[in-house]
mmCIF file of C-alpha atoms and ligand atoms in Angstrom:
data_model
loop_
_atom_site.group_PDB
_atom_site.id
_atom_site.type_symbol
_atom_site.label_atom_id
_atom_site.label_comp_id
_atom_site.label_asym_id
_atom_site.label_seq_id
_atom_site.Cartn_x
_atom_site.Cartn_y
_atom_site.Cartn_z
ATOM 1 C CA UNK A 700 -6.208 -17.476 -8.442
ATOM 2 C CA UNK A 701 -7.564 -14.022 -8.982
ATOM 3 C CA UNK A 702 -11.212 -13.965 -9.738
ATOM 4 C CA UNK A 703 -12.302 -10.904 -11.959
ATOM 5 C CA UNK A 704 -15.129 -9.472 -9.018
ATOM 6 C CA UNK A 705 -12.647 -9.254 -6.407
ATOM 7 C CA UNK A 706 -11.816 -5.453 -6.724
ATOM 8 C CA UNK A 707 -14.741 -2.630 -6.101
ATOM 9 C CA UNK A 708 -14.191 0.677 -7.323
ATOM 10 C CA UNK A 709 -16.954 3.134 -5.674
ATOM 11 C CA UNK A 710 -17.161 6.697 -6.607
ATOM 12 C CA UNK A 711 -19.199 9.647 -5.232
ATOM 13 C CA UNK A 712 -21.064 10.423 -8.329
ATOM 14 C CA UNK A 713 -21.370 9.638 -12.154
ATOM 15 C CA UNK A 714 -19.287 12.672 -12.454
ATOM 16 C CA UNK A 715 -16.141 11.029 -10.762
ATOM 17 C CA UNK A 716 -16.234 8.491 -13.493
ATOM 18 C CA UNK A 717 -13.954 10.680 -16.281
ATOM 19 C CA UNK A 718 -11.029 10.571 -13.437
ATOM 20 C CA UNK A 719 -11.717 6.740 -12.131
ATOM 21 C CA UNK A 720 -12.097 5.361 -15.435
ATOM 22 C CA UNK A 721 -8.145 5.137 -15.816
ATOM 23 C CA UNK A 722 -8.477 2.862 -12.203
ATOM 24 C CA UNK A 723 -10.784 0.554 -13.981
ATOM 25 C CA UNK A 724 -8.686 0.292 -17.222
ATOM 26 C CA UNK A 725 -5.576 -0.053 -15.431
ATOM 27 C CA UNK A 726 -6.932 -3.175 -13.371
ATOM 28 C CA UNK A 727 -8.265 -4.051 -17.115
ATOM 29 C CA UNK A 728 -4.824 -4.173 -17.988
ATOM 30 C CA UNK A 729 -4.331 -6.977 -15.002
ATOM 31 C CA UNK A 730 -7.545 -8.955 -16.351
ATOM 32 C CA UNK A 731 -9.615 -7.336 -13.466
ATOM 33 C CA UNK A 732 -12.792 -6.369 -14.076
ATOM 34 C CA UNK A 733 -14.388 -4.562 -11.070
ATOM 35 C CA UNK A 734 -17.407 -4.511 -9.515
ATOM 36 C CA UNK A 735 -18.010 -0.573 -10.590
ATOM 37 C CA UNK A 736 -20.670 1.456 -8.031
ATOM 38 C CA UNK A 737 -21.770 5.084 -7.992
ATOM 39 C CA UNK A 738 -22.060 5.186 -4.101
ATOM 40 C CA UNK A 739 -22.448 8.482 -1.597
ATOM 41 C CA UNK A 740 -21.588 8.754 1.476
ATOM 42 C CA UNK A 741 -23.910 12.194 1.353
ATOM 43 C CA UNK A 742 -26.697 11.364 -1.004
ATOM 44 C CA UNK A 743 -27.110 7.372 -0.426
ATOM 45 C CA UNK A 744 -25.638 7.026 2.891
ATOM 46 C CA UNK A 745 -27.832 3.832 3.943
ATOM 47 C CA UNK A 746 -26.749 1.914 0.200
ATOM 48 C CA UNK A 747 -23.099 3.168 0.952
ATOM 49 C CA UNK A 748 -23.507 1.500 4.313
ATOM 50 C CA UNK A 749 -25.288 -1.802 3.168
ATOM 51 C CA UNK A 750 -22.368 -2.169 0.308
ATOM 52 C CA UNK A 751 -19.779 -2.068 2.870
ATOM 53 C CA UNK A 752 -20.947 -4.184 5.377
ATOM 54 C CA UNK A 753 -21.905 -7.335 2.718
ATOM 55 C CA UNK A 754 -18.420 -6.478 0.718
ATOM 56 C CA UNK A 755 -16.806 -9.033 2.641
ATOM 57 C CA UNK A 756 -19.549 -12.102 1.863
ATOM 58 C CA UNK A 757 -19.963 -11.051 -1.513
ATOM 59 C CA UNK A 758 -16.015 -12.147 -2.711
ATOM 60 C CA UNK A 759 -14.753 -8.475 -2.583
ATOM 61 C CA UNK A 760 -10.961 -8.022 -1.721
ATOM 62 C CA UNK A 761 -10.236 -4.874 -1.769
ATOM 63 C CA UNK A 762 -12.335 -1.460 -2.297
ATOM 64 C CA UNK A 763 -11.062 1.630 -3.997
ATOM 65 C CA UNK A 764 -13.487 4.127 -3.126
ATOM 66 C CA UNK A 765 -13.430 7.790 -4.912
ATOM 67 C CA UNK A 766 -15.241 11.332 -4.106
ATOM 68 C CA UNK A 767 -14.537 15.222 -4.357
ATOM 69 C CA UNK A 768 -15.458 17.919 -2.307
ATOM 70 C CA UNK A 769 -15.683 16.774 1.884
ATOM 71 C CA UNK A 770 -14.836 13.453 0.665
ATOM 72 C CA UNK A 771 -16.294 11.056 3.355
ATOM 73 C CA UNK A 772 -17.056 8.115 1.348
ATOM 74 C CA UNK A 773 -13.694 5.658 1.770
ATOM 75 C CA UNK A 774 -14.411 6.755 5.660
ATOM 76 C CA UNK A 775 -17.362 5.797 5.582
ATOM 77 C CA UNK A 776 -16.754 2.477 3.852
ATOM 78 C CA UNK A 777 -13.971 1.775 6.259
ATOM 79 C CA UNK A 778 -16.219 2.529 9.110
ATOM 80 C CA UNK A 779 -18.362 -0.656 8.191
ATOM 81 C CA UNK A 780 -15.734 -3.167 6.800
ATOM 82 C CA UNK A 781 -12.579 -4.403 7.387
ATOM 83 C CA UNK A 782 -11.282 -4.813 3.922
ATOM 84 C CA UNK A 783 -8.519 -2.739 3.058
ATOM 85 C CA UNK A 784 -9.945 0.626 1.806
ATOM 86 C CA UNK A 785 -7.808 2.611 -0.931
ATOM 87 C CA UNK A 786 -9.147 6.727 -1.260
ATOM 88 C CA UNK A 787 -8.655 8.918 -3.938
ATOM 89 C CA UNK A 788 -9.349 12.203 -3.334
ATOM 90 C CA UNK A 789 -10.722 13.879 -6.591
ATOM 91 C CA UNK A 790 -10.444 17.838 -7.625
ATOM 92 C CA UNK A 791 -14.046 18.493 -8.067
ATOM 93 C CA UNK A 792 -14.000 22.122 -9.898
ATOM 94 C CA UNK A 793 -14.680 23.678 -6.662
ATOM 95 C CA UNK A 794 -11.149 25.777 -6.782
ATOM 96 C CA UNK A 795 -9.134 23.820 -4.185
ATOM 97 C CA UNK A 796 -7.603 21.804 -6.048
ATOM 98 C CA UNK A 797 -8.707 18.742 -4.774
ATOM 99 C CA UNK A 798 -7.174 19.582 -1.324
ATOM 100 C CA UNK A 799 -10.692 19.353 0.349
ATOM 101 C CA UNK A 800 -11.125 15.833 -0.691
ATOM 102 C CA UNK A 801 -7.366 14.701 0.197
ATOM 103 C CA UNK A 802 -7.697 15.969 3.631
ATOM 104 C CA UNK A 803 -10.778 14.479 4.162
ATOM 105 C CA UNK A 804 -9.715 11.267 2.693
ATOM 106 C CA UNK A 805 -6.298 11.245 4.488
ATOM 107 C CA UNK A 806 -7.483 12.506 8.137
ATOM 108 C CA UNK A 807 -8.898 9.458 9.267
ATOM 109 C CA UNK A 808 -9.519 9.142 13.316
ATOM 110 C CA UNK A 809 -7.337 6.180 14.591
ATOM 111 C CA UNK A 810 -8.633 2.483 14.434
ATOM 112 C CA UNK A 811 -10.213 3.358 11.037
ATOM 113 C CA UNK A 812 -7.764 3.426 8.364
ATOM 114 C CA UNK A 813 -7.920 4.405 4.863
ATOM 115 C CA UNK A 814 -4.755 4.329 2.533
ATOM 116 C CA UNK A 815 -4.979 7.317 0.569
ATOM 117 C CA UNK A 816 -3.532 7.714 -3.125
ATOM 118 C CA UNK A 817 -2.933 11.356 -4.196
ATOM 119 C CA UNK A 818 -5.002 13.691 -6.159
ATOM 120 C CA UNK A 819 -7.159 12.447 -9.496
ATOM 121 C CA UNK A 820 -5.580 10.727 -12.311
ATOM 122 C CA UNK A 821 -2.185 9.592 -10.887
ATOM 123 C CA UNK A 822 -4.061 8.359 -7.559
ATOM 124 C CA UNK A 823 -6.787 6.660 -9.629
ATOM 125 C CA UNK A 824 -4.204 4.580 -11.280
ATOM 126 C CA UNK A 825 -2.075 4.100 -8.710
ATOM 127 C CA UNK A 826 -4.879 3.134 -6.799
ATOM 128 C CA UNK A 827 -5.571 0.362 -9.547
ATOM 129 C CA UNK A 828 -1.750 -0.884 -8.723
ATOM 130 C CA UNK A 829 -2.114 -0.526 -4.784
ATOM 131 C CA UNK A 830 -5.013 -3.047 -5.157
ATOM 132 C CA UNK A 831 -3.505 -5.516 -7.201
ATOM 133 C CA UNK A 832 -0.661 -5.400 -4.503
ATOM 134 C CA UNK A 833 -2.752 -6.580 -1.897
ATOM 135 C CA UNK A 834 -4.358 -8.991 -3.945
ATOM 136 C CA UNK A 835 -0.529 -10.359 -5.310
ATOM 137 C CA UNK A 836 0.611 -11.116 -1.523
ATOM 138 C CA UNK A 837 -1.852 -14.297 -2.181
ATOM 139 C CA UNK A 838 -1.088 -15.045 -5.994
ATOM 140 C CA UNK A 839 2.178 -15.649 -7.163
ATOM 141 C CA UNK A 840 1.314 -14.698 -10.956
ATOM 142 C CA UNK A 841 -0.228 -11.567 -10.437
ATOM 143 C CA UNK A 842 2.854 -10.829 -8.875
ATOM 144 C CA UNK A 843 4.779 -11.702 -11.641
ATOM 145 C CA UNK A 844 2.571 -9.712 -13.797
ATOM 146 C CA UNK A 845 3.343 -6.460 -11.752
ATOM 147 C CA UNK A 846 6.894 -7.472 -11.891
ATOM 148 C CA UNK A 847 6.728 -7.355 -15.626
ATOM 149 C CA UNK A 848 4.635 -4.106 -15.371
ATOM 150 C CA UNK A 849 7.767 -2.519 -13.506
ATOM 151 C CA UNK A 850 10.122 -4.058 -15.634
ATOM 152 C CA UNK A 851 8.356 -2.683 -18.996
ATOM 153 C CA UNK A 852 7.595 0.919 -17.027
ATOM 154 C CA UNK A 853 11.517 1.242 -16.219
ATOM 155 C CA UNK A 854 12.488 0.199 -20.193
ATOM 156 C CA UNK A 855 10.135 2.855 -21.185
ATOM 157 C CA UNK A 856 11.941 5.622 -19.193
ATOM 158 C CA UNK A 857 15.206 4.917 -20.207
ATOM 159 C CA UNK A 858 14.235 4.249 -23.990
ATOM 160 C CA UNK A 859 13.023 8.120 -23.407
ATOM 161 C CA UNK A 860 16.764 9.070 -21.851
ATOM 162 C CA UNK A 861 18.805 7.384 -24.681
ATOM 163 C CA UNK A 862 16.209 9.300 -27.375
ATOM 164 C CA UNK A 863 17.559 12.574 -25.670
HETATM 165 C C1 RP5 B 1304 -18.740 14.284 -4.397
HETATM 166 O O1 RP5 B 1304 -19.149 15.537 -4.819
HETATM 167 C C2 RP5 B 1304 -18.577 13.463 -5.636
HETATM 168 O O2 RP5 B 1304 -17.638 12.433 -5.423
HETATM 169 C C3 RP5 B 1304 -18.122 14.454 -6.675
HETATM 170 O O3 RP5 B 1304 -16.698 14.456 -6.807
HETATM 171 C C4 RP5 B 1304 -18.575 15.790 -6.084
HETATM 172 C C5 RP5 B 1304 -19.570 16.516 -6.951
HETATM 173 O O4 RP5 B 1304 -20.648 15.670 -7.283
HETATM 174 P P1 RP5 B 1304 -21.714 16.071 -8.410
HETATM 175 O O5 RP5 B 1304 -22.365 17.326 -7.949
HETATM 176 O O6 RP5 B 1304 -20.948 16.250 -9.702
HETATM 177 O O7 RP5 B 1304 -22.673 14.903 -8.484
HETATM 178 O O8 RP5 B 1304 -19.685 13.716 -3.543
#
């Protein structure tokens, strides 16, 4: 059975939460309700650090952890834990697109892995649904649920074609 604390979505800074809020409504969707952090890797490096290493004892699954700019903070996380750690990278305005952040997301040293979603919104959600993944390989009706969630996703598309 899926309790509602077992996700943690972390983000860099308050100004992250516009992009992440999708994450936490998608998991919404699932009956999840996070545990929801503003967390730096940068500016509160020692809090980052203490999250990660009592994640584990405190009933947390699975962290999604979101930053922009030299985006260290699922590295960081994953450095001190070993729950599964999803990244989003996040375009933070600073005209790369995001890029920065995916890189230094994605380009983890080996023996500390992060999975990294893609770029803002779509990797926000999708991180949501990467989550619940992990968590379904132990609960047989959350993985009905994102059975149902595909099922409904793939009507959708082709209730679009036959409109055409
Ligand atoms: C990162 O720097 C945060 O994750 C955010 O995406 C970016 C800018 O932060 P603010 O200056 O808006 O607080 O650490």
């Amino acid at each position: 059975m899926v309790s509602k604390k077992m996700v943690a979505v972390v983000m860099g800074s308050d100004s992250d939460m516009g992009v992440m809020q999708s994450c936490i409504d998608q998991l919404a969707c699932f009956d999840i309700e996070p545990v929801v952090r503003i967390l730096s890797a940068h500016r509160t490096p020692q809090i980052a650090a203490d999250f990660a290493q009592n994640a584990a004892q405190n009933g947390i699954k699975v962290i999604i952890a979101a930053a922009g700019m030299a985006a260290h903070l699922a590295g960081a996380l994953a450095a001190r834990t070993t729950l599964p750690i999803i990244g989003v990278p996040l375009d933070s305005g600073a005209g790369l697109g995001g890029m920065d952040a995916l890189l230094s997301t994605v380009q983890m040293p080996p023996g500390v892995p992060v999975a990294s979603m893609g770029i803002g919104k779509a990797g926000a959600k999708n991180a949501a649904l990467f989550a619940l993944q992990i968590l379904a390989l132990s609960d047989e009706m959350l993985r009905k649920k994102l059975a149902e969630f595909k099922k409904t996703q793939e009507k959708k598309v082709i209730e679009k074609d036959a409109a055409l």
